[in-house]
Coordinates of C-alpha atoms and ligand atoms in Angstrom, one line a residue:
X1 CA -61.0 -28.8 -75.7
X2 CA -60.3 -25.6 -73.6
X3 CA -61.3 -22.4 -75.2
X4 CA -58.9 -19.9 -76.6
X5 CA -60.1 -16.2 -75.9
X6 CA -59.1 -13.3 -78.3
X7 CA -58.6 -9.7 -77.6
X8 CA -60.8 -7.1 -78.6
X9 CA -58.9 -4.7 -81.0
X10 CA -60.0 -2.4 -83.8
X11 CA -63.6 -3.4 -83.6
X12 CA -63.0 -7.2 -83.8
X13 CA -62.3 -10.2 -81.5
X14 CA -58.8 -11.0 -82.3
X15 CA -55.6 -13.4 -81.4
X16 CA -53.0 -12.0 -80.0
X17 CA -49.9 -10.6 -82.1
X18 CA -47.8 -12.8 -80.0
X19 CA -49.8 -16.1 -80.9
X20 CA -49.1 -16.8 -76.8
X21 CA -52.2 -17.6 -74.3
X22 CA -52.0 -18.3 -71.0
X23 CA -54.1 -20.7 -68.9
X24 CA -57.0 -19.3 -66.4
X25 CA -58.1 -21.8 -64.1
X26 CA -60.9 -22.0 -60.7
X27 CA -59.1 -21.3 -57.8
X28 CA -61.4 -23.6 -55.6
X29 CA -60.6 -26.3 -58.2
X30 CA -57.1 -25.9 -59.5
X31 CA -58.0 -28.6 -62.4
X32 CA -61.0 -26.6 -64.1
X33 CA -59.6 -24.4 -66.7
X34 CA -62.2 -21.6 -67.7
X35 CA -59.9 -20.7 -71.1
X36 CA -56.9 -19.4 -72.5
X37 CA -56.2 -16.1 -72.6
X38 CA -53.9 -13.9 -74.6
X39 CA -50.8 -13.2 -73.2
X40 CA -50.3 -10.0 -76.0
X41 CA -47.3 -7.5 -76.6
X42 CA -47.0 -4.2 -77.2
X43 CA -47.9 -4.6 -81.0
X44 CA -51.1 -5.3 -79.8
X45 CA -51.4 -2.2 -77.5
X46 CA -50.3 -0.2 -80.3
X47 CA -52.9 -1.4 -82.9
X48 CA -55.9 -1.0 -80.0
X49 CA -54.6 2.8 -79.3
X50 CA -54.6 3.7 -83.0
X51 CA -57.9 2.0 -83.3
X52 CA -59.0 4.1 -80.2
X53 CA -58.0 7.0 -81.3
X54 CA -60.4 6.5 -84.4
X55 CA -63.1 5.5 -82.2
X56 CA -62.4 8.5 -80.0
X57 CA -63.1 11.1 -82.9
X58 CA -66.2 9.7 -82.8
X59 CA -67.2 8.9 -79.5
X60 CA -66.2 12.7 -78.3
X61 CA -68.8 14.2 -81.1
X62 CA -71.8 11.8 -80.0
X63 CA -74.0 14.1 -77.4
X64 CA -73.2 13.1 -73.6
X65 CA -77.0 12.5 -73.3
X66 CA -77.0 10.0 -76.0
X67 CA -73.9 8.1 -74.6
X68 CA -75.9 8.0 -71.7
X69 CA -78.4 6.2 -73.6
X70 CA -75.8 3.6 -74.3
X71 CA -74.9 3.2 -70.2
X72 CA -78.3 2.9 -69.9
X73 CA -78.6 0.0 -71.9
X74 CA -75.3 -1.9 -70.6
X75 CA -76.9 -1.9 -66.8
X76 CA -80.0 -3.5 -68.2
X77 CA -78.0 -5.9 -69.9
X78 CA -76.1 -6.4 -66.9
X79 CA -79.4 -6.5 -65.3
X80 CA -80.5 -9.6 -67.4
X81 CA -77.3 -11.7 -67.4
X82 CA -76.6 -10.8 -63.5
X83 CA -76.4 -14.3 -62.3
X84 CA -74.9 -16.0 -65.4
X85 CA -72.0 -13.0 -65.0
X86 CA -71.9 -14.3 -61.1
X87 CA -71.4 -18.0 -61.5
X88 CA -68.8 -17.4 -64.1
X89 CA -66.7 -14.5 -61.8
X90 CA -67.3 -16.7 -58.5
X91 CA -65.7 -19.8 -61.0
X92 CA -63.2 -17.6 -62.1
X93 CA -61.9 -15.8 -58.6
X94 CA -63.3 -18.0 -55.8
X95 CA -65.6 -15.5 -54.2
X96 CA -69.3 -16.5 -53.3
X97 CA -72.0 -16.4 -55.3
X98 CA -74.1 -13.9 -52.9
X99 CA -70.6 -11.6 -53.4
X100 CA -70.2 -11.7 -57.2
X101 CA -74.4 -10.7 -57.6
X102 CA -73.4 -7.9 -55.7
X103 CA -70.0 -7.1 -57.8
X104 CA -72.4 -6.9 -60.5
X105 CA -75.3 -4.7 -59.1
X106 CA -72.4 -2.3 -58.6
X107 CA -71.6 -2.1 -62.1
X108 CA -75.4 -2.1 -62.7
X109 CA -75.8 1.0 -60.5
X110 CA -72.8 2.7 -61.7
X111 CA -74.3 1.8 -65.6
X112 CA -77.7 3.5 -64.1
X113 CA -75.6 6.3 -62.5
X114 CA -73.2 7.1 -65.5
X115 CA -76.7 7.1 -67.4
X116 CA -78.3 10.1 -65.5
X117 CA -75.0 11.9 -65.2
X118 CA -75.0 12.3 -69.3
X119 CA -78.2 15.2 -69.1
X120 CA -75.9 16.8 -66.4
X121 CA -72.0 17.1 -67.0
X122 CA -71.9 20.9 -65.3
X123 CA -70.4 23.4 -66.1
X124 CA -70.7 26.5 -64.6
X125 CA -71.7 30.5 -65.6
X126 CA -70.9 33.0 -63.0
X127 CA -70.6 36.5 -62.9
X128 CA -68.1 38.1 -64.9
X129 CA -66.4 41.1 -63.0
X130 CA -66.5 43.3 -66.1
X131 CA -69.9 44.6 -67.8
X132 CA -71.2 43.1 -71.1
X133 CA -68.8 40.1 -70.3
X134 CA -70.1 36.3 -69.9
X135 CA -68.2 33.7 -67.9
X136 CA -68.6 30.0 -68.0
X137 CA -66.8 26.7 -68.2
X138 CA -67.9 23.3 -69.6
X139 CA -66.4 19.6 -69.5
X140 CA -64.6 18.5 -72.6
X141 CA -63.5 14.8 -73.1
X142 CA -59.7 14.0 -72.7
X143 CA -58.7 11.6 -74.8
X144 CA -57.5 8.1 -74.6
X145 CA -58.1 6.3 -71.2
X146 CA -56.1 3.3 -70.0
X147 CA -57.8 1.3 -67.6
X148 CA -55.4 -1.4 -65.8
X149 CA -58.0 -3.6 -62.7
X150 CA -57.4 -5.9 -60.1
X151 CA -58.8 -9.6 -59.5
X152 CA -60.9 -9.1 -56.7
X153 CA -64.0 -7.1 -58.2
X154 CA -63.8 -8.0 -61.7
X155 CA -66.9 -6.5 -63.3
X156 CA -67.3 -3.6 -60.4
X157 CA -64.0 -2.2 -59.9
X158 CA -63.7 -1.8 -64.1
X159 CA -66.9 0.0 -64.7
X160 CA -66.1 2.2 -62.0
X161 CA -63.5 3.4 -64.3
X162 CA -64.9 2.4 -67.5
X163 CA -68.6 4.1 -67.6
X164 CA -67.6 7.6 -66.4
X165 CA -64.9 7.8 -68.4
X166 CA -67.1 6.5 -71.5
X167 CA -70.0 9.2 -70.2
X168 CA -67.4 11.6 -70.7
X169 CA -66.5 11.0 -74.0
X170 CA -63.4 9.5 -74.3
X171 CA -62.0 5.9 -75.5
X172 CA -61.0 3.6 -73.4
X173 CA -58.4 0.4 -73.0
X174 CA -59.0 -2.1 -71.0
X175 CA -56.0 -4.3 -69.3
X176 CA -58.1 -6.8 -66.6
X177 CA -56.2 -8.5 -64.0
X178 CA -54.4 -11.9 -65.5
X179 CA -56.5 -14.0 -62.7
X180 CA -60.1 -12.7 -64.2
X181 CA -59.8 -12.1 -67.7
X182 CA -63.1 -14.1 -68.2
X183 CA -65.9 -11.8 -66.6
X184 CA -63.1 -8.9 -68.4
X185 CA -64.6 -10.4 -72.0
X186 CA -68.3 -10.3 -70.8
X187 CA -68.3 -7.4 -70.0
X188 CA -66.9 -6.2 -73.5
X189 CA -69.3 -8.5 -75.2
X190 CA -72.5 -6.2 -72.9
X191 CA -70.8 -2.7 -74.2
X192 CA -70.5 -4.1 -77.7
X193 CA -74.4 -5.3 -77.5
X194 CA -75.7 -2.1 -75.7
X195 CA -74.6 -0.3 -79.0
X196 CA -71.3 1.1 -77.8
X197 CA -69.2 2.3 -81.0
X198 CA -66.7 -1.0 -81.5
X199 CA -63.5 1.4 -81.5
X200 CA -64.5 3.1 -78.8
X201 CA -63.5 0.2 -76.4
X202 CA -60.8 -2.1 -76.6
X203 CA -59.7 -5.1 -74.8
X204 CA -55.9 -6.2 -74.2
X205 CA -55.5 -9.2 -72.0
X206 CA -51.7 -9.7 -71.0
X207 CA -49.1 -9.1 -68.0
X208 CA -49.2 -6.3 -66.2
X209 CA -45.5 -5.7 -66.4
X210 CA -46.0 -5.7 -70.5
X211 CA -49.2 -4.6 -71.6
X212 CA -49.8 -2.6 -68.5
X213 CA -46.3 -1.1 -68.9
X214 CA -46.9 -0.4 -72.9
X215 CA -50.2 1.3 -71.9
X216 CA -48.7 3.8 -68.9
X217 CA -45.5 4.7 -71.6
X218 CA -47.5 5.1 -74.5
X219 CA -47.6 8.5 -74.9
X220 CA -51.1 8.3 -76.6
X221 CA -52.9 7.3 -73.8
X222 CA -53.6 10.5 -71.8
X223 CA -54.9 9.3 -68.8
X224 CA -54.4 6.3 -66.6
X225 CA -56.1 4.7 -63.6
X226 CA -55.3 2.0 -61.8
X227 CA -56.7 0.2 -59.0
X228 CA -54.1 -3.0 -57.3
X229 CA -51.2 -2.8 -55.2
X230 CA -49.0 0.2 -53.7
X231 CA -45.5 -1.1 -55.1
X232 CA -47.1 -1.3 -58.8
X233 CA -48.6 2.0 -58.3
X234 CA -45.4 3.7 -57.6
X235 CA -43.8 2.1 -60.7
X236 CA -46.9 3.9 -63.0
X237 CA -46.7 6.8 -61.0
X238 CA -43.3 7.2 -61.5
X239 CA -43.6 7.0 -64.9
X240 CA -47.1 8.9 -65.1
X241 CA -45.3 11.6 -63.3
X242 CA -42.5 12.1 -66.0
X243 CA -44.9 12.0 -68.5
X244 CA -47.1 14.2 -67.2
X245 CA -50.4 12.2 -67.3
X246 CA -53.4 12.1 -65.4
X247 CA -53.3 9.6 -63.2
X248 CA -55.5 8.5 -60.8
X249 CA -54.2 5.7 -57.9
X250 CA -56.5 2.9 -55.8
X251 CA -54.0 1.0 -53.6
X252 CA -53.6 -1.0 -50.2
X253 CA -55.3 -0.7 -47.2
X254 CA -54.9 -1.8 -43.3
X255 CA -58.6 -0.8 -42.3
X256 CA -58.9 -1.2 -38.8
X257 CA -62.6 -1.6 -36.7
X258 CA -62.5 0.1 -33.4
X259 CA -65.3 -1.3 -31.0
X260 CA -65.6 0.7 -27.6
X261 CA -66.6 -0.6 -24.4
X262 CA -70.5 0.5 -25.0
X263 CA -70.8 -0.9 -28.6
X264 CA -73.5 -3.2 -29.1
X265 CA -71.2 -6.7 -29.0
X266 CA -73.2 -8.6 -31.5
X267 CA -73.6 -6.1 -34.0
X268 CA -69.6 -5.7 -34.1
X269 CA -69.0 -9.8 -34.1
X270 CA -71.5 -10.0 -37.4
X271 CA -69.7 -6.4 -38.4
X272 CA -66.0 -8.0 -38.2
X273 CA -66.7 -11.5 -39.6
X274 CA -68.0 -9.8 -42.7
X275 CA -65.9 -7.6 -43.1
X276 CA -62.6 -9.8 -42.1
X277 CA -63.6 -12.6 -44.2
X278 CA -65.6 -11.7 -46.4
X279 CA -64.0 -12.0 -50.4
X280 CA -61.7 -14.0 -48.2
X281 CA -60.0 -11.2 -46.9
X282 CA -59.0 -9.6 -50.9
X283 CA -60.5 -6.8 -50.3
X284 CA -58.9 -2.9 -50.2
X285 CA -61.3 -1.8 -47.6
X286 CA -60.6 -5.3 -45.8
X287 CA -60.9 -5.5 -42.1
X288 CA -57.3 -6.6 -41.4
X289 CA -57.4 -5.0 -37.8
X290 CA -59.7 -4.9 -34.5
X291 CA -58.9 -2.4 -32.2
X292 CA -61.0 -3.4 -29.1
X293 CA -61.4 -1.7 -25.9
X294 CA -59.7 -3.7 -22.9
X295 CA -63.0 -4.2 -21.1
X296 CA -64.8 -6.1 -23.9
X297 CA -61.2 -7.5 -25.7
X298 CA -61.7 -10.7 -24.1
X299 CA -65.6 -11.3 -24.1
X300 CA -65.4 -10.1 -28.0
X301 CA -62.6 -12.0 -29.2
X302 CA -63.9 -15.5 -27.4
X303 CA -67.3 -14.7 -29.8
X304 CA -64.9 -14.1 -32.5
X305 CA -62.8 -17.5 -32.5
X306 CA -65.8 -19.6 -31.9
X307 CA -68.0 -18.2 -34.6
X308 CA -64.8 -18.0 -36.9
X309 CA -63.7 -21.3 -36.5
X310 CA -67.3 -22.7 -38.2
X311 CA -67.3 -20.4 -41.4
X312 CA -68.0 -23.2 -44.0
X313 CA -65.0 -23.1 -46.3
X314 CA -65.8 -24.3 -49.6
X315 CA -66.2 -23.4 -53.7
X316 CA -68.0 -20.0 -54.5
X317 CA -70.4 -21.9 -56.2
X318 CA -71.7 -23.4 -53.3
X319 CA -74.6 -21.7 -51.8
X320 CA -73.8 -23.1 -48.3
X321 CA -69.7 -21.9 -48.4
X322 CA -69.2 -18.8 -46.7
X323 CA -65.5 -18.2 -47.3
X324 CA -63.8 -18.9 -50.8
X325 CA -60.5 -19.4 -51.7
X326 CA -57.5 -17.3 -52.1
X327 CA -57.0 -16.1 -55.3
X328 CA -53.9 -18.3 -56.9
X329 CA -51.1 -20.3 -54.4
X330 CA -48.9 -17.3 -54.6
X331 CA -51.5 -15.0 -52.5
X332 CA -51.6 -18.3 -50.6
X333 CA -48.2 -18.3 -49.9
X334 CA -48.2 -14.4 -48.7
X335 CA -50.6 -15.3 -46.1
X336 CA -48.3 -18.1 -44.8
X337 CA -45.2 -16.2 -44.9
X338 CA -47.7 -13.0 -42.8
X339 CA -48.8 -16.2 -40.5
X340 CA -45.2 -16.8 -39.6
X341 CA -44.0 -13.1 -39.5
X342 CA -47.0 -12.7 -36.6
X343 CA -46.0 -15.8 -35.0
X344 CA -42.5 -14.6 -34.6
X345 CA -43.5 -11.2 -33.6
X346 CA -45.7 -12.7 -30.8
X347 CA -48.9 -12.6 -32.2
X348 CA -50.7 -15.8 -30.8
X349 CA -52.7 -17.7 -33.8
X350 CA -55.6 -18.3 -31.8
X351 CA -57.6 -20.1 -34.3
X352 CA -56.7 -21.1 -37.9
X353 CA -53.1 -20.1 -39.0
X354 CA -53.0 -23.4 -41.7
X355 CA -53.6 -24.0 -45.0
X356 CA -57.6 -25.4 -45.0
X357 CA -57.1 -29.4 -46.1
X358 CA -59.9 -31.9 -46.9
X359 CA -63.5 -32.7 -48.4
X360 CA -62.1 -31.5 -51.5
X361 CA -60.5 -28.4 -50.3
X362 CA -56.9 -29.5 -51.4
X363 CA -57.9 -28.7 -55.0
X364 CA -58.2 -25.1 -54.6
X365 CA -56.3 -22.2 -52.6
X366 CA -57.9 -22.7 -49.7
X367 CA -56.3 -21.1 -46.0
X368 CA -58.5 -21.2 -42.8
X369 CA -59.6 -18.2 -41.2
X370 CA -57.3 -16.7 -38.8
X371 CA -57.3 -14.3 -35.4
X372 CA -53.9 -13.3 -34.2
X373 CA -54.5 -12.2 -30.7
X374 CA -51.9 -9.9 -28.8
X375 CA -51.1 -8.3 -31.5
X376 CA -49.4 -4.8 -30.6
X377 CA -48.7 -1.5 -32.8
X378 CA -46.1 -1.3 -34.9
X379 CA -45.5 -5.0 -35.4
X380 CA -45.5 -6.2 -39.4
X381 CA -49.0 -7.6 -38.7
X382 CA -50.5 -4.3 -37.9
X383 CA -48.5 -2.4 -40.4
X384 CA -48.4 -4.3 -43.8
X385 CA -51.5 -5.2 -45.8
X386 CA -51.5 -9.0 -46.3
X387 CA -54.7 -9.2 -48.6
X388 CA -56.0 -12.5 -46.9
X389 CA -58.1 -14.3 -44.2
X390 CA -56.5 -12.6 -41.3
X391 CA -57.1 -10.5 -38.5
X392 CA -55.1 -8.6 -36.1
X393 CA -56.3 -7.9 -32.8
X394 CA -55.5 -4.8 -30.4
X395 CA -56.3 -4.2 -27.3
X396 CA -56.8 -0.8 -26.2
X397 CA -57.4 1.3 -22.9
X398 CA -59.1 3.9 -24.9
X399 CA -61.1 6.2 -27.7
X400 CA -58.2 8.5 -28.0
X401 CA -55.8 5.7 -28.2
X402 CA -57.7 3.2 -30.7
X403 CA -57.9 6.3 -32.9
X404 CA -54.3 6.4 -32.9
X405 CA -53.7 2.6 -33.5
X406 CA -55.8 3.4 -36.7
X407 CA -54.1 6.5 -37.8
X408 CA -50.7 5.0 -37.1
X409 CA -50.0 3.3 -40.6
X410 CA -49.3 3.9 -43.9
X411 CA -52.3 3.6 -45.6
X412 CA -55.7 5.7 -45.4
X413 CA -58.9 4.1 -46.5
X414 CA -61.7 2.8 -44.8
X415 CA -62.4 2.5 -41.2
X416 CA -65.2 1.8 -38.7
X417 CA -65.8 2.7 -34.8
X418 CA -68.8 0.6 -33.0
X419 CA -70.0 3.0 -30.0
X420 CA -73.7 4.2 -29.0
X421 CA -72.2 7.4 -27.6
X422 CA -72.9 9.7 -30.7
X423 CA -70.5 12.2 -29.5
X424 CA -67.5 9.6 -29.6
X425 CA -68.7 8.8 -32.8
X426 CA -68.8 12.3 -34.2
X427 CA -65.3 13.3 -33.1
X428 CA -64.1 10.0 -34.4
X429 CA -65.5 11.2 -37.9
X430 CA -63.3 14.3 -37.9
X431 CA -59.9 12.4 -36.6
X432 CA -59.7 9.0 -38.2
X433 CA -57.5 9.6 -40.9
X434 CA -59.0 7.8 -43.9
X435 CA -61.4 8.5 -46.9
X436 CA -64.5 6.6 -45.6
X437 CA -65.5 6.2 -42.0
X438 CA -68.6 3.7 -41.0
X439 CA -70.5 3.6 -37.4
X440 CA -71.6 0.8 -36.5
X441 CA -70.9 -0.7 -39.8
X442 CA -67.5 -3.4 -40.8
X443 CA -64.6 -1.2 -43.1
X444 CA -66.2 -2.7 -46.4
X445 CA -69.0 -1.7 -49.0
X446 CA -69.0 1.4 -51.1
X447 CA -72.3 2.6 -52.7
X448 CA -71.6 4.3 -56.8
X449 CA -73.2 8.0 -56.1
X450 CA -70.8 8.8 -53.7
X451 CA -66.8 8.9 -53.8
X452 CA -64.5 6.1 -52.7
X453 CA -60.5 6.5 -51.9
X454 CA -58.4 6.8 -49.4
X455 CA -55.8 9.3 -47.7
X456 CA -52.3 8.7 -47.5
X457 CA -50.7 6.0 -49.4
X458 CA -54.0 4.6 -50.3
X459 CA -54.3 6.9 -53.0
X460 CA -52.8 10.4 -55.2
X461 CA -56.0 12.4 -54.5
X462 CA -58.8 11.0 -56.5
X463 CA -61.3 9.0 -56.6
X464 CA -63.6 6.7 -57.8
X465 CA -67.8 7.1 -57.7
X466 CA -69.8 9.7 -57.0
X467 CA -69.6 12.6 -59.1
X468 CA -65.8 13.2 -58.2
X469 CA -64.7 10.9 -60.9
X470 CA -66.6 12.5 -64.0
X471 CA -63.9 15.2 -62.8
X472 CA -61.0 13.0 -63.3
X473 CA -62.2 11.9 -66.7
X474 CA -63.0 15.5 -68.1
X475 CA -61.2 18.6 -69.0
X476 CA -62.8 21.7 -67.6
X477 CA -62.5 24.3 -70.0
X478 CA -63.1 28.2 -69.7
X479 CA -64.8 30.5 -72.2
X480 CA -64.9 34.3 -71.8
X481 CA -67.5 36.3 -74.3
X482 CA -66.9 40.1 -74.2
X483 CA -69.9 41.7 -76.2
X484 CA -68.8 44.8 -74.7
X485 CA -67.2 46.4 -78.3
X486 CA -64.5 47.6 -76.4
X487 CA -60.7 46.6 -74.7
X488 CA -61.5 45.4 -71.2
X489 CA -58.9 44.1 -68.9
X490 CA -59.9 42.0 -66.1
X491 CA -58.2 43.0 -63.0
X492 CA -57.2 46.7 -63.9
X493 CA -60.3 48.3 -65.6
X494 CA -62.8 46.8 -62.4
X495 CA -62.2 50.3 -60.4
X496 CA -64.2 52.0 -63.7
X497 CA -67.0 49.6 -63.4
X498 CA -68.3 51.1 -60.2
X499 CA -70.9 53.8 -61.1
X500 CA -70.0 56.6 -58.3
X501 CA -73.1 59.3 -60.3
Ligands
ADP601 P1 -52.7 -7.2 -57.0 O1 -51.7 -7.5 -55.9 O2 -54.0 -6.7 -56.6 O3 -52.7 -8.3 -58.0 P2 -51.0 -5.7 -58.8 O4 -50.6 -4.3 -58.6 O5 -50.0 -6.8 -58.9 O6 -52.1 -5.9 -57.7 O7 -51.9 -5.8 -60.1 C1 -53.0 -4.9 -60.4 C2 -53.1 -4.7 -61.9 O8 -51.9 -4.1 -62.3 C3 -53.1 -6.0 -62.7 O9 -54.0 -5.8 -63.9 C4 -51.7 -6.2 -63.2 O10 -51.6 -7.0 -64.4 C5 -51.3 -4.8 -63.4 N1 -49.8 -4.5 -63.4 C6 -48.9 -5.2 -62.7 N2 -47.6 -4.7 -62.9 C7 -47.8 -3.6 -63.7 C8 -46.9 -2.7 -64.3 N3 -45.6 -2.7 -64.0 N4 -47.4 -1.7 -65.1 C9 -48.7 -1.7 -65.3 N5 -49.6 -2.5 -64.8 C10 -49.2 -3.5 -64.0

């Protein structure tokens, strides 16, 4: 009998208010259902923020150090259960085993991360411009976090949120992606066992467009973040804005790798599979375009197609498939419709461009790889993020011009250049117009001590990793001591504190 999952509300596992569940199923095998999960209302939100709120007078008073402690003991955890957490998110969302060990190592190394940063949590003490004054500020926790993840790292992508934001002292709720509420539960069940006060975290499964919507216009919950598309993020940012919360936004991408006429060819063909392909194409930081320089565009491309073309589609679970499937028949669907948009631009589908059919593959959302070829800038292809096993390729007479191609959309995350001139690649650092640049390296991977995000309408500013994001989930606060005795007034009695004997 399948499974029925509960919430996790007011330190117990829980059904739903709304006694409704809804089905979560492999997408490599559309008739292996994982569970049911709940598919709760806003009663529920509002019982897990008044239980937060409990669990946030206590969490706030425990010292950072010791919640540290508690991070500490989740990424060994994590640590121990690594590949039983892998085979059930590569069951649950499609992408290979060797991919979902690394989506936990991240959360492992942001756990391990999030640990040391509890003996640290600056503040600073500078000078005071008046005598017999001191000057210093320190990090205070906010309040109640709402946490609101995508499908496509489902234990990374959450405790990049989740373990600063518990480091800094405040309570958090957790609203996973409907596709991956499975690996959403583990992970609860690690926090709960690493000793994490019960009301301190709380787990609402559910719709975005109810539970995430009762979360971002609750007024209790001070601060959202949310990693998943850029139309949903302008809905909570609208609100967010009216509200005045802190918000923090992770959107689309169209991450483009430039390769110059003096890159090393075989290094950018293992670079651009990986990071076309790879998570089936579901990434943010994606490679969705390849800007190549005109001299090596055909040589490149022909290495492309032929080494494309025999990427073993299959399930996750598989140690021999290299390329999942998509994440439900809808995402399907959106690659299709992209296919055809291409087509009628005048892309040319050079290889793939069909759903992927036989040896099983019919049971699951599979779509072959795909390389549109003469693809030019400003067409839909090159523009719009399609989140799927698809790459656009541009040919280019230039450094100046590829860097243009790349700067010439919306969006403003990742990029890469392949080039051995170290000059090109410097200047290239300074112009592309995106938050992370690689040489020599595909658009894709993100390491937790250092920040991820991207410019433009990637992003509102923040980010995520690194020690940038204990920022967004603390309140800096300013304390003056005067043990002067007397009035002093910053700004007017300064003059007086020169000593002209
Ligand atoms: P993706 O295309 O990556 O699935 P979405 O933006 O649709 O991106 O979803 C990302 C997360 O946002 C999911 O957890 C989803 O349930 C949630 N979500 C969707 N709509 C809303 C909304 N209106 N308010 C809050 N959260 C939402």
């Amino acid at each position: 009998m399948t499974e029925n999952f509960t919430n996790f509300i007011a330190g117990a596992w829980v059904a739903p208010r709304t006694g409704a569940y809804f089905e979560n199923r492999n997408p490599a095998d559309a008739g292996d259902v994982i569970g049911c999960f709940p598919r709760s209302g806003p009663e529920d939100v509002a019982r897990a923020i008044e239980s937060a709120q409990r669990g946030f007078a206590r969490w706030s008073q425990t010292p950072a150090p010791v919640r540290g402690e508690v991070l500490h003991r989740v990424g060994d955890l994590l640590t121990q259960r690594k590949e039983e957490i892998a085979r059930a998110m590569t069951r649950e969302m499609g992408k290979v085993l060797a991919e979902t060990r690394g989506d936990v190592q991240e959360g492992i190394d942001t756990a391990h991360y999030a640990h040391t940063e509890g003996r640290r949590l600056f503040g600073r003490t500078v000078p005071s411009e008046l005598r017999h004054k001191w000057a210093m500020s320190f990090r205070r926790p906010i309040g109640l976090a709402g946490l609101i993840t995508p499908f496509n790292f489902p234990l990374a992508i959450p405790t990049w949120k989740m373990f600063p934001a518990l480091l800094c002292g405040n309570a958090v709720i957790f609203k996973p992606a409907e596709d991956v509420p499975h690996t959403a539960h583990l992970l609860v069940e690690i926090l709960l066992e690493a000793g994490l006060p019960p009301e301190a975290v709380q787990l609402v499964h559910g719709e975005g467009s109810v539970v995430g919507k009762a979360m971002v216009e609750h007024p209790a919950i001070t601060v959202i973040s949310f990693t998943g598309s850029t139309e949903t993020g302008a809905i909570i940012g609208a609100t967010c804005g009216r509200m005045h919360k802190r918000l923090s936004l992770e959107m689309g991408g169209k991450n483009a790798m430039l390769v110059m006429d003096d890159a090393d060819l075989d290094l950018a063909l293992d670079g651009v599979l990986w990071g076309a392909f790879g998570t089936t194409g579901q990434r943010c930081t994606a490679t969705s375009r390849l800007v190549v320089h005109e001299k090596v565009h055909d040589r490149l491309l022909k290495m492309i197609c032929d080494r494309a073309e025999r990427l073993r589609l299959g399930p996750g679970l598989d140690e021999k498939t290299e390329v999942g499937p998509l994440i439900n028949e809808e995402a399907r669907k959106k690659v299709e419709y992209y296919v055809g948009v291409g087509r009628d631009e005048g892309a040319a589908v050079l290889i793939g461009g069909e759903r992927a059919t036989g040896q099983g593959l019919e049971r699951g959302w599979f779509y072959q790889p795909t390389v549109l070829g003469g693809v030019r800038a400003g067409m839909r292809v090159e523009q719009e993020e399609i989140f799927g096993p698809v790459l656009s390729v541009i040919k280019v007479g230039s450094l100046d011009e590829a860097i243009r191609i790349n700067n010439g959309v919306k969006y403003g995350l990742s990029s890469s250049l392949y080039t051995r001139d170290v000059n090109a690649a410097f200047r290239a650092m300074h112009e592309l117009d995106t938050g992370i640049t690689y040489v020599n390296a595909p658009t894709i991977g993100a390491e937790a001590h250092l920040p991820f995000g991207g410019v433009k309408q990637t992003g509102n500013g923040h980010r995520e990793g690194g020690w940038e994001v204990y920022d967004f989930y603390s309140e800096t606060k300013v304390v003056y001591v005067d043990f002067s005795g007397k009035l002093q007034r910053a700004q007017i009695d300064t003059e007086a504190q020169i000593d002209t004997e």
